[in-house]
Amino acid sequence: MRAGMQDKQIVASELTRIDDVRQFVQRVLGASQYAWTDNDLIFFELAAVEVFTNIVRHAHAERMGEQIALEAEDKLGGLEIRFRYAGEPFEANVPEEEDEPRLAEGGYGLTIIYGTMDRVENDQDEEGTMCITLWRAVAEDNQP
Amino acid sequence: MSDETVFTTRKSGDVLVVRVHLKSFDLRRSREFRQGAEQAIGNEKKVVLDLAEVEFMDSSALGTLLPLMRRVTDNEGDLRIGGLQSRVQVLFELTRLYRVFSIWPDADAAVASFAA
């Protein structure tokens, strides 16, 4: 059994770094002690990109030269990806469950984040650093 | 900003096919796509959006498709989509937008569906 994966990367808070976020997700899922499926990878990539672009567009809209720390860690039964950044809190109201699709031009980001992750947390430490945590459980069949 | 061509168009009979050339169709190019595509679609009534080259799509890109569909349907036409890769298909399922759009395995099938 592999040791639990831990990884970290700092990326500039710029939309041009979206590919870096996707590559980080691909790397950490590949290094995880758990066997993640293609669907798991898609879900993590979708959620991570939505969180990242939300921070860049909203939390850092008026703040040039900011950075976002991406952290990933194997936890018991799942994998956690964290986004640490300085700035305004994440706009993370849990979207209401809807049977019918929304026909708006925007607002799909939170639906994607909450639809793909088992848990989404939004915290702030004593120094004011924001932390958004995405957590997804691994299927029982794919546990070591 | 990338110099990658965002999309091209071609006519297949009376159907306008809009092929997106972005591997990652996301916030970086979604506004540019919307503005260009609206202009390219103009008053066309039969439109196919070919997403076969798109490997990844985010919520902002998804959000550009509804105004395009509205533009075509307001003109008593129809916009159909072909060629969804697995990552993109998941996005349509998560947002349930597969119920809104007419989705076909590829652009040719979507074009042919207009004749059926």
GROMACS .gro file of C-alpha atoms in nm:
model
  260
    1MET     CA    1   0.000   0.000   0.000
    2ARG     CA    2   0.136   0.340  -0.096
    3ALA     CA    3   0.176   0.610   0.165
    4GLY     CA    4  -0.088   0.878   0.164
    5MET     CA    5  -0.026   1.138  -0.102
    6GLN     CA    6   0.040   1.500  -0.012
    7ASP     CA    7   0.119   1.767  -0.268
    8LYS     CA    8   0.123   2.143  -0.297
    9GLN     CA    9   0.165   2.398  -0.574
   10ILE     CA   10   0.145   2.776  -0.584
   11VAL     CA   11  -0.017   2.927  -0.892
   12ALA     CA   12  -0.067   3.287  -0.995
   13SER     CA   13  -0.425   3.403  -0.959
   14GLU     CA   14  -0.476   3.445  -1.333
   15LEU     CA   15  -0.712   3.278  -1.576
   16THR     CA   16  -0.412   3.179  -1.787
   17ARG     CA   17  -0.328   2.928  -1.510
   18ILE     CA   18  -0.642   2.714  -1.555
   19ASP     CA   19  -0.436   2.444  -1.725
   20ASP     CA   20  -0.199   2.436  -1.426
   21VAL     CA   21  -0.495   2.363  -1.200
   22ARG     CA   22  -0.614   2.079  -1.422
   23GLN     CA   23  -0.261   1.935  -1.438
   24PHE     CA   24  -0.231   1.955  -1.060
   25VAL     CA   25  -0.554   1.757  -1.023
   26GLN     CA   26  -0.437   1.497  -1.273
   27ARG     CA   27  -0.104   1.464  -1.092
   28VAL     CA   28  -0.245   1.423  -0.743
   29LEU     CA   29  -0.511   1.173  -0.845
   30GLY     CA   30  -0.240   0.974  -1.023
   31ALA     CA   31  -0.023   0.978  -0.709
   32SER     CA   32  -0.306   0.903  -0.469
   33GLN     CA   33  -0.305   0.580  -0.272
   34TYR     CA   34  -0.656   0.523  -0.401
   35ALA     CA   35  -0.757   0.405  -0.747
   36TRP     CA   36  -0.963   0.686  -0.895
   37THR     CA   37  -1.182   0.630  -1.197
   38ASP     CA   38  -1.193   0.847  -1.509
   39ASN     CA   39  -1.521   0.989  -1.383
   40ASP     CA   40  -1.361   1.083  -1.050
   41LEU     CA   41  -1.090   1.268  -1.240
   42ILE     CA   42  -1.347   1.453  -1.449
   43PHE     CA   43  -1.540   1.551  -1.136
   44PHE     CA   44  -1.231   1.678  -0.954
   45GLU     CA   45  -1.113   1.872  -1.260
   46LEU     CA   46  -1.452   2.035  -1.313
   47ALA     CA   47  -1.488   2.137  -0.949
   48ALA     CA   48  -1.129   2.259  -0.915
   49VAL     CA   49  -1.151   2.479  -1.224
   50GLU     CA   50  -1.479   2.630  -1.103
   51VAL     CA   51  -1.333   2.710  -0.761
   52PHE     CA   52  -1.016   2.854  -0.914
   53THR     CA   53  -1.197   3.078  -1.164
   54ASN     CA   54  -1.439   3.191  -0.893
   55ILE     CA   55  -1.146   3.306  -0.676
   56VAL     CA   56  -0.973   3.479  -0.968
   57ARG     CA   57  -1.287   3.655  -1.088
   58HIS     CA   58  -1.443   3.751  -0.757
   59ALA     CA   59  -1.203   3.731  -0.463
   60HIS     CA   60  -0.913   3.875  -0.660
   61ALA     CA   61  -1.101   4.094  -0.904
   62GLU     CA   62  -0.948   4.408  -0.753
   63ARG     CA   63  -0.621   4.251  -0.636
   64MET     CA   64  -0.337   4.217  -0.885
   65GLY     CA   65  -0.045   3.979  -0.835
   66GLU     CA   66  -0.220   3.743  -0.595
   67GLN     CA   67  -0.138   3.375  -0.567
   68ILE     CA   68  -0.344   3.069  -0.483
   69ALA     CA   69  -0.199   2.771  -0.298
   70LEU     CA   70  -0.328   2.438  -0.422
   71GLU     CA   71  -0.293   2.154  -0.171
   72ALA     CA   72  -0.398   1.794  -0.201
   73GLU     CA   73  -0.396   1.515   0.053
   74ASP     CA   74  -0.517   1.159   0.078
   75LYS     CA   75  -0.754   1.126   0.371
   76LEU     CA   76  -0.926   0.823   0.514
   77GLY     CA   77  -1.166   0.711   0.244
   78GLY     CA   78  -1.113   0.999   0.009
   79LEU     CA   79  -0.907   1.283  -0.127
   80GLU     CA   80  -0.907   1.646  -0.026
   81ILE     CA   81  -0.805   1.942  -0.243
   82ARG     CA   82  -0.766   2.279  -0.076
   83PHE     CA   83  -0.739   2.629  -0.220
   84ARG     CA   84  -0.575   2.883   0.013
   85TYR     CA   85  -0.582   3.249  -0.082
   86ALA     CA   86  -0.599   3.600   0.055
   87GLY     CA   87  -0.906   3.799  -0.031
   88GLU     CA   88  -1.279   3.799  -0.014
   89PRO     CA   89  -1.474   3.491   0.092
   90PHE     CA   90  -1.580   3.245  -0.173
   91GLU     CA   91  -1.935   3.284  -0.301
   92ALA     CA   92  -2.047   2.942  -0.190
   93ASN     CA   93  -2.417   2.934  -0.116
   94VAL     CA   94  -2.533   2.580  -0.163
   95PRO     CA   95  -2.750   2.571  -0.475
   96GLU     CA   96  -3.102   2.441  -0.431
   97GLU     CA   97  -3.181   2.100  -0.572
   98GLU     CA   98  -3.370   2.145  -0.895
   99ASP     CA   99  -3.529   1.879  -1.108
  100GLU     CA  100  -3.546   2.099  -1.412
  101PRO     CA  101  -3.236   2.251  -1.568
  102ARG     CA  102  -3.171   2.619  -1.511
  103LEU     CA  103  -3.193   2.820  -1.828
  104ALA     CA  104  -2.969   3.106  -1.717
  105GLU     CA  105  -2.649   3.215  -1.882
  106GLY     CA  106  -2.457   3.192  -1.556
  107GLY     CA  107  -2.464   3.034  -1.215
  108TYR     CA  108  -2.368   2.681  -1.316
  109GLY     CA  109  -2.039   2.693  -1.129
  110LEU     CA  110  -2.177   2.612  -0.785
  111THR     CA  111  -2.408   2.347  -0.931
  112ILE     CA  112  -2.099   2.182  -1.077
  113ILE     CA  113  -1.895   2.210  -0.757
  114TYR     CA  114  -2.163   2.070  -0.529
  115GLY     CA  115  -2.274   1.815  -0.786
  116THR     CA  116  -1.929   1.664  -0.817
  117MET     CA  117  -1.797   1.679  -0.461
  118ASP     CA  118  -1.915   1.497  -0.148
  119ARG     CA  119  -1.818   1.789   0.075
  120VAL     CA  120  -1.732   2.153   0.019
  121GLU     CA  121  -1.600   2.365   0.306
  122ASN     CA  122  -1.526   2.733   0.321
  123ASP     CA  123  -1.308   2.848   0.612
  124GLN     CA  124  -1.093   3.139   0.721
  125ASP     CA  125  -0.792   3.109   0.954
  126GLU     CA  126  -0.685   3.355   1.225
  127GLU     CA  127  -0.463   3.543   0.981
  128GLY     CA  128  -0.750   3.590   0.740
  129THR     CA  129  -0.639   3.340   0.480
  130MET     CA  130  -0.937   3.181   0.308
  131CYS     CA  131  -0.947   2.806   0.251
  132ILE     CA  132  -1.187   2.622   0.028
  133THR     CA  133  -1.179   2.246   0.068
  134LEU     CA  134  -1.314   1.997  -0.183
  135TRP     CA  135  -1.354   1.641  -0.067
  136ARG     CA  136  -1.464   1.336  -0.259
  137ALA     CA  137  -1.493   0.983  -0.125
  138VAL     CA  138  -1.338   0.695  -0.310
  139ALA     CA  139  -1.562   0.403  -0.403
  140GLU     CA  140  -1.523   0.112  -0.161
  141ASP     CA  141  -1.404  -0.115  -0.442
  142ASN     CA  142  -1.116   0.125  -0.514
  143GLN     CA  143  -0.978   0.144  -0.161
  144PRO     CA  144  -0.640  -0.021  -0.100
  145MET     CA  145  -0.403   3.516  -2.478
  146SER     CA  146  -0.378   3.218  -2.711
  147ASP     CA  147  -0.384   3.263  -3.088
  148GLU     CA  148  -0.580   2.939  -3.116
  149THR     CA  149  -0.874   2.981  -3.354
  150VAL     CA  150  -1.187   2.971  -3.144
  151PHE     CA  151  -1.425   2.836  -3.408
  152THR     CA  152  -1.488   2.801  -3.779
  153THR     CA  153  -1.810   2.762  -3.973
  154ARG     CA  154  -1.913   2.565  -4.278
  155LYS     CA  155  -2.237   2.503  -4.462
  156SER     CA  156  -2.372   2.151  -4.507
  157GLY     CA  157  -2.674   2.205  -4.731
  158ASP     CA  158  -2.892   2.451  -4.544
  159VAL     CA  159  -2.731   2.371  -4.206
  160LEU     CA  160  -2.466   2.597  -4.055
  161VAL     CA  161  -2.204   2.394  -3.869
  162VAL     CA  162  -2.007   2.583  -3.605
  163ARG     CA  163  -1.699   2.384  -3.502
  164VAL     CA  164  -1.524   2.488  -3.183
  165HIS     CA  165  -1.146   2.442  -3.204
  166LEU     CA  166  -1.061   2.486  -2.837
  167LYS     CA  167  -0.932   2.187  -2.641
  168SER     CA  168  -1.020   2.369  -2.321
  169PHE     CA  169  -1.332   2.578  -2.376
  170ASP     CA  170  -1.337   2.794  -2.065
  171LEU     CA  171  -1.355   3.143  -1.923
  172ARG     CA  172  -1.047   3.249  -2.115
  173ARG     CA  173  -1.226   3.235  -2.451
  174SER     CA  174  -1.597   3.198  -2.378
  175ARG     CA  175  -1.687   3.565  -2.425
  176GLU     CA  176  -1.495   3.579  -2.752
  177PHE     CA  177  -1.674   3.265  -2.868
  178ARG     CA  178  -2.016   3.400  -2.782
  179GLN     CA  179  -1.966   3.730  -2.960
  180GLY     CA  180  -1.820   3.567  -3.270
  181ALA     CA  181  -2.072   3.285  -3.284
  182GLU     CA  182  -2.370   3.518  -3.249
  183GLN     CA  183  -2.244   3.714  -3.544
  184ALA     CA  184  -2.170   3.402  -3.748
  185ILE     CA  185  -2.510   3.248  -3.678
  186GLY     CA  186  -2.695   3.563  -3.776
  187ASN     CA  187  -3.041   3.457  -3.896
  188GLU     CA  188  -2.959   3.092  -3.967
  189LYS     CA  189  -3.243   2.858  -3.876
  190LYS     CA  190  -3.056   2.527  -3.875
  191VAL     CA  191  -2.740   2.530  -3.669
  192VAL     CA  192  -2.515   2.250  -3.546
  193LEU     CA  193  -2.256   2.316  -3.279
  194ASP     CA  194  -1.970   2.070  -3.327
  195LEU     CA  195  -1.784   2.018  -2.998
  196ALA     CA  196  -1.577   1.718  -3.106
  197GLU     CA  197  -1.245   1.895  -3.040
  198VAL     CA  198  -1.344   2.019  -2.696
  199GLU     CA  199  -1.186   1.804  -2.424
  200PHE     CA  200  -1.282   2.021  -2.130
  201MET     CA  201  -1.552   2.281  -2.078
  202ASP     CA  202  -1.637   2.496  -1.776
  203SER     CA  203  -1.951   2.670  -1.657
  204SER     CA  204  -1.879   2.995  -1.840
  205ALA     CA  205  -1.853   2.814  -2.172
  206LEU     CA  206  -2.171   2.626  -2.095
  207GLY     CA  207  -2.338   2.959  -2.023
  208THR     CA  208  -2.263   3.084  -2.374
  209LEU     CA  209  -2.468   2.809  -2.537
  210LEU     CA  210  -2.810   2.911  -2.405
  211PRO     CA  211  -2.810   3.260  -2.559
  212LEU     CA  212  -2.703   3.106  -2.888
  213MET     CA  213  -2.986   2.855  -2.871
  214ARG     CA  214  -3.231   3.132  -2.783
  215ARG     CA  215  -3.113   3.337  -3.077
  216VAL     CA  216  -3.181   3.051  -3.316
  217THR     CA  217  -3.513   2.942  -3.163
  218ASP     CA  218  -3.638   3.303  -3.150
  219ASN     CA  219  -3.584   3.294  -3.524
  220GLU     CA  220  -3.799   2.977  -3.539
  221GLY     CA  221  -3.493   2.764  -3.595
  222ASP     CA  222  -3.311   2.495  -3.398
  223LEU     CA  223  -2.960   2.453  -3.261
  224ARG     CA  224  -2.832   2.098  -3.218
  225ILE     CA  225  -2.509   1.977  -3.067
  226GLY     CA  226  -2.278   1.698  -3.181
  227GLY     CA  227  -1.955   1.535  -3.071
  228LEU     CA  228  -1.949   1.557  -2.694
  229GLN     CA  229  -1.640   1.404  -2.535
  230SER     CA  230  -1.682   1.233  -2.199
  231ARG     CA  231  -1.575   1.530  -1.982
  232VAL     CA  232  -1.815   1.758  -2.165
  233GLN     CA  233  -2.096   1.506  -2.154
  234VAL     CA  234  -2.060   1.491  -1.775
  235LEU     CA  235  -2.105   1.867  -1.759
  236PHE     CA  236  -2.431   1.851  -1.953
  237GLU     CA  237  -2.553   1.575  -1.723
  238LEU     CA  238  -2.459   1.758  -1.402
  239THR     CA  239  -2.647   2.068  -1.509
  240ARG     CA  240  -2.926   1.866  -1.670
  241LEU     CA  241  -2.883   2.071  -1.986
  242TYR     CA  242  -2.891   1.752  -2.190
  243ARG     CA  243  -3.268   1.791  -2.152
  244VAL     CA  244  -3.259   2.133  -2.312
  245PHE     CA  245  -3.031   2.070  -2.607
  246SER     CA  246  -3.074   1.817  -2.883
  247ILE     CA  247  -2.750   1.620  -2.859
  248TRP     CA  248  -2.617   1.385  -3.126
  249PRO     CA  249  -2.314   1.154  -3.137
  250ASP     CA  250  -2.135   1.373  -3.390
  251ALA     CA  251  -2.188   1.675  -3.613
  252ASP     CA  252  -2.279   1.464  -3.917
  253ALA     CA  253  -2.555   1.293  -3.724
  254ALA     CA  254  -2.679   1.629  -3.599
  255VAL     CA  255  -2.682   1.767  -3.954
  256ALA     CA  256  -2.862   1.458  -4.082
  257SER     CA  257  -3.124   1.491  -3.808
  258PHE     CA  258  -3.251   1.810  -3.967
  259ALA     CA  259  -3.350   1.610  -4.277
  260ALA     CA  260  -3.532   1.342  -4.080
   0.00000   0.00000   0.00000
